[in-house]
Amino acid sequence: MPSLHPLFSGATSIALNTPDYYQAHPGLATYLAGFEPSLNVLQCMDAAREFISSYASPNGAGETPSSFRSSRVVIERLLLWAWIIKNKSVETLGYEEFREFIAFSSAPPSHWIGDVARHRFRWVEDVGYLANPAWRPFCKPIYDGGLRTQSMFELIVTYCASFYDFLINKRVCNINPARNFEKLTIQSLTVVSKPIDRGLTAWHVDEVLRVGTSLTCGRHERALFVVAIAKDGIHYLVEGLRGTQVVTTPAIFHTYLERYRLSRGLPRVPPACEMEPLLMTGHGRAGLTQRQIRNIVNELVHVTIQEMEDKGCASDVTAPLKSACMDSILLS
C-alpha cells in the first residue's frame, strides 16, 4: 500500500503549470508514479489543482484564505482515500463509496492522524519543496479525532460536490456522487453500523459520572459537574456546550454542584448575593471557552475509558465513549 504524501502546497505554487509544479515539488511525480495507471492519478491531480487554485487569493500574493485551505484539505483527503484505501480513480466513485469516504473522515485510522497540524512541504534552497514526512491528512488537538459537527460534515460535502461538478464540466466524469448528501444529517451516516455519534448512550455518560465521583484528586470536579449538567441532553457531551446560557439544574445535580463548589473552597450552597462565576479557568479567570469545556470533559472521559479497559471492557463497549471523548480533526 502506498505511503501517505501531501499533494498540494501553497496558494501561489498550486497554480503553476504542470511541468513547473512537479519541478518545484521533486519527489511528488515519483510518488504518483507508484500508483496503478488505471487510477489516472496525474489527470486527477491536474484537475484537482485547477479546482483548488480557484479558491486561492486573486492577487497572487500567496495568501491562503479559509476557503482555499478547506478545499485543499478536503480534496486532498478524497484523492488519497480513493487511491490508497479504495484503489480506485476518483472519477469512478459512486454514491455508496462517497458515503464510505464520509464515514472514513469521521473515524480515520491512527496512521492517518498526526499529533498536530504540520506543514505539508518544507522549502530547501536549490532543491524545491520536499514533502514533510511527519505530515498526515488529519491532525488531533488532544486525542484522536472524528467528524464531530454538522458544519464539518456539510463542509466536506459542499467542496466534494463542487469538485465533482467541476469534473463533470471538464468531462472527466459523468456523475456527482456527493449530490443530495447535503440534504442528510451527520447522524444519518454510519461508521461500522453505528451512528456517527458512535452510539453514545445514557449508560456511557453514567460511567463517566461514576468514575468521576470515585476520584479524590479534585482535578476533575469541573468536568464532573459539566457532564452532570449535560446528562439531560447527551448531545451536549457529543457536540460541546455552546456559548453562555442559564441552566436550571434538577435536584439530582445538586450533589455534583456541591462537590464542585467545595473543590473551589466555596460554601456548598451559594448565598443569594454571591457574585462568583459558575465556571472558571484553572488560573481564576471567569468563564470558559467552548474548546476549554471540551478539553476539560475529554480528560475525564479519557480517565473513564482507561478504567473500563483496565477492567476488561470489550472494545465495542468502550468505542462509543472513546469516540465521544475525541475532539474534532482540525482542517489543517
PDB file of N, CA, C and O in Angstrom, residues 179-203:
ATOM      1  N   ARG A 179     -23.739  14.598  -4.599  1.00  0.00           N
ATOM      2  CA  ARG A 179     -25.016  15.303  -4.665  1.00  0.00           C
ATOM      3  C   ARG A 179     -26.056  14.617  -3.786  1.00  0.00           C
ATOM      4  O   ARG A 179     -26.050  13.390  -3.633  1.00  0.00           O
ATOM      5  N   ASN A 180     -26.921  15.431  -3.211  1.00  0.00           N
ATOM      6  CA  ASN A 180     -28.002  15.000  -2.318  1.00  0.00           C
ATOM      7  C   ASN A 180     -27.526  14.656  -0.915  1.00  0.00           C
ATOM      8  O   ASN A 180     -28.344  14.489  -0.017  1.00  0.00           O
ATOM      9  N   PHE A 181     -26.200  14.543  -0.706  1.00  0.00           N
ATOM     10  CA  PHE A 181     -25.708  14.325   0.649  1.00  0.00           C
ATOM     11  C   PHE A 181     -25.936  15.568   1.508  1.00  0.00           C
ATOM     12  O   PHE A 181     -26.038  15.469   2.723  1.00  0.00           O
ATOM     13  N   GLU A 182     -26.010  16.732   0.861  1.00  0.00           N
ATOM     14  CA  GLU A 182     -26.221  17.954   1.629  1.00  0.00           C
ATOM     15  C   GLU A 182     -27.585  17.966   2.307  1.00  0.00           C
ATOM     16  O   GLU A 182     -27.817  18.731   3.244  1.00  0.00           O
ATOM     17  N   LYS A 183     -28.484  17.084   1.853  1.00  0.00           N
ATOM     18  CA  LYS A 183     -29.813  17.009   2.454  1.00  0.00           C
ATOM     19  C   LYS A 183     -29.837  16.106   3.688  1.00  0.00           C
ATOM     20  O   LYS A 183     -30.828  16.051   4.399  1.00  0.00           O
ATOM     21  N   LEU A 184     -28.733  15.384   3.902  1.00  0.00           N
ATOM     22  CA  LEU A 184     -28.675  14.452   5.023  1.00  0.00           C
ATOM     23  C   LEU A 184     -28.091  15.130   6.250  1.00  0.00           C
ATOM     24  O   LEU A 184     -27.510  16.214   6.176  1.00  0.00           O
ATOM     25  N   THR A 185     -28.235  14.482   7.382  1.00  0.00           N
ATOM     26  CA  THR A 185     -27.606  14.956   8.617  1.00  0.00           C
ATOM     27  C   THR A 185     -26.457  14.035   8.967  1.00  0.00           C
ATOM     28  O   THR A 185     -26.381  12.886   8.510  1.00  0.00           O
ATOM     29  N   ILE A 186     -25.569  14.531   9.778  1.00  0.00           N
ATOM     30  CA  ILE A 186     -24.416  13.740  10.166  1.00  0.00           C
ATOM     31  C   ILE A 186     -24.844  12.455  10.869  1.00  0.00           C
ATOM     32  O   ILE A 186     -24.198  11.414  10.753  1.00  0.00           O
ATOM     33  N   GLN A 187     -25.967  12.497  11.604  1.00  0.00           N
ATOM     34  CA  GLN A 187     -26.414  11.326  12.345  1.00  0.00           C
ATOM     35  C   GLN A 187     -26.938  10.226  11.428  1.00  0.00           C
ATOM     36  O   GLN A 187     -27.085   9.083  11.855  1.00  0.00           O
ATOM     37  N   SER A 188     -27.253  10.567  10.177  1.00  0.00           N
ATOM     38  CA  SER A 188     -27.824   9.569   9.277  1.00  0.00           C
ATOM     39  C   SER A 188     -26.767   8.683   8.651  1.00  0.00           C
ATOM     40  O   SER A 188     -27.096   7.695   7.991  1.00  0.00           O
ATOM     41  N   LEU A 189     -25.485   9.020   8.816  1.00  0.00           N
ATOM     42  CA  LEU A 189     -24.399   8.236   8.246  1.00  0.00           C
ATOM     43  C   LEU A 189     -23.819   7.331   9.312  1.00  0.00           C
ATOM     44  O   LEU A 189     -23.887   7.620  10.498  1.00  0.00           O
ATOM     45  N   THR A 190     -23.207   6.257   8.896  1.00  0.00           N
ATOM     46  CA  THR A 190     -22.764   5.261   9.866  1.00  0.00           C
ATOM     47  C   THR A 190     -21.287   4.987   9.755  1.00  0.00           C
ATOM     48  O   THR A 190     -20.668   5.150   8.713  1.00  0.00           O
ATOM     49  N   VAL A 191     -20.720   4.543  10.867  1.00  0.00           N
ATOM     50  CA  VAL A 191     -19.362   4.024  10.919  1.00  0.00           C
ATOM     51  C   VAL A 191     -19.458   2.667  11.601  1.00  0.00           C
ATOM     52  O   VAL A 191     -19.844   2.575  12.756  1.00  0.00           O
ATOM     53  N   VAL A 192     -19.122   1.614  10.875  1.00  0.00           N
ATOM     54  CA  VAL A 192     -19.221   0.249  11.392  1.00  0.00           C
ATOM     55  C   VAL A 192     -20.624   0.011  11.965  1.00  0.00           C
ATOM     56  O   VAL A 192     -20.807  -0.427  13.098  1.00  0.00           O
ATOM     57  N   SER A 193     -21.633   0.369  11.187  1.00  0.00           N
ATOM     58  CA  SER A 193     -23.028   0.138  11.548  1.00  0.00           C
ATOM     59  C   SER A 193     -23.459   0.847  12.816  1.00  0.00           C
ATOM     60  O   SER A 193     -24.377   0.421  13.496  1.00  0.00           O
ATOM     61  N   LYS A 194     -22.793   1.947  13.168  1.00  0.00           N
ATOM     62  CA  LYS A 194     -23.186   2.727  14.326  1.00  0.00           C
ATOM     63  C   LYS A 194     -23.341   4.171  13.904  1.00  0.00           C
ATOM     64  O   LYS A 194     -22.691   4.631  12.965  1.00  0.00           O
ATOM     65  N   PRO A 195     -24.190   4.943  14.585  1.00  0.00           N
ATOM     66  CA  PRO A 195     -24.326   6.354  14.256  1.00  0.00           C
ATOM     67  C   PRO A 195     -22.988   7.053  14.353  1.00  0.00           C
ATOM     68  O   PRO A 195     -22.106   6.625  15.099  1.00  0.00           O
ATOM     69  N   ILE A 196     -22.869   8.152  13.634  1.00  0.00           N
ATOM     70  CA  ILE A 196     -21.597   8.850  13.636  1.00  0.00           C
ATOM     71  C   ILE A 196     -21.292   9.473  14.986  1.00  0.00           C
ATOM     72  O   ILE A 196     -20.173   9.859  15.255  1.00  0.00           O
ATOM     73  N   ASP A 197     -22.300   9.555  15.858  1.00  0.00           N
ATOM     74  CA  ASP A 197     -22.011   9.983  17.224  1.00  0.00           C
ATOM     75  C   ASP A 197     -21.582   8.803  18.078  1.00  0.00           C
ATOM     76  O   ASP A 197     -21.454   8.898  19.275  1.00  0.00           O
ATOM     77  N   ARG A 198     -21.347   7.660  17.394  1.00  0.00           N
ATOM     78  CA  ARG A 198     -20.807   6.443  17.977  1.00  0.00           C
ATOM     79  C   ARG A 198     -21.752   5.763  18.967  1.00  0.00           C
ATOM     80  O   ARG A 198     -21.336   5.001  19.814  1.00  0.00           O
ATOM     81  N   GLY A 199     -23.048   6.028  18.880  1.00  0.00           N
ATOM     82  CA  GLY A 199     -23.980   5.313  19.715  1.00  0.00           C
ATOM     83  C   GLY A 199     -23.848   5.634  21.189  1.00  0.00           C
ATOM     84  O   GLY A 199     -24.120   4.772  22.034  1.00  0.00           O
ATOM     85  N   LEU A 200     -23.448   6.836  21.526  1.00  0.00           N
ATOM     86  CA  LEU A 200     -23.304   7.210  22.920  1.00  0.00           C
ATOM     87  C   LEU A 200     -24.654   7.112  23.621  1.00  0.00           C
ATOM     88  O   LEU A 200     -25.651   7.635  23.147  1.00  0.00           O
ATOM     89  N   THR A 201     -24.689   6.428  24.741  1.00  0.00           N
ATOM     90  CA  THR A 201     -25.931   6.213  25.467  1.00  0.00           C
ATOM     91  C   THR A 201     -25.845   6.804  26.859  1.00  0.00           C
ATOM     92  O   THR A 201     -24.769   7.200  27.324  1.00  0.00           O
ATOM     93  N   ALA A 202     -26.994   6.817  27.545  1.00  0.00           N
ATOM     94  CA  ALA A 202     -27.021   7.301  28.923  1.00  0.00           C
ATOM     95  C   ALA A 202     -26.126   6.448  29.815  1.00  0.00           C
ATOM     96  O   ALA A 202     -25.535   6.943  30.784  1.00  0.00           O
ATOM     97  N   TRP A 203     -26.013   5.162  29.482  1.00  0.00           N
ATOM     98  CA  TRP A 203     -25.143   4.290  30.279  1.00  0.00           C
ATOM     99  C   TRP A 203     -23.692   4.750  30.215  1.00  0.00           C
ATOM    100  O   TRP A 203     -22.980   4.755  31.233  1.00  0.00           O
TER     101      TRP A 203
END
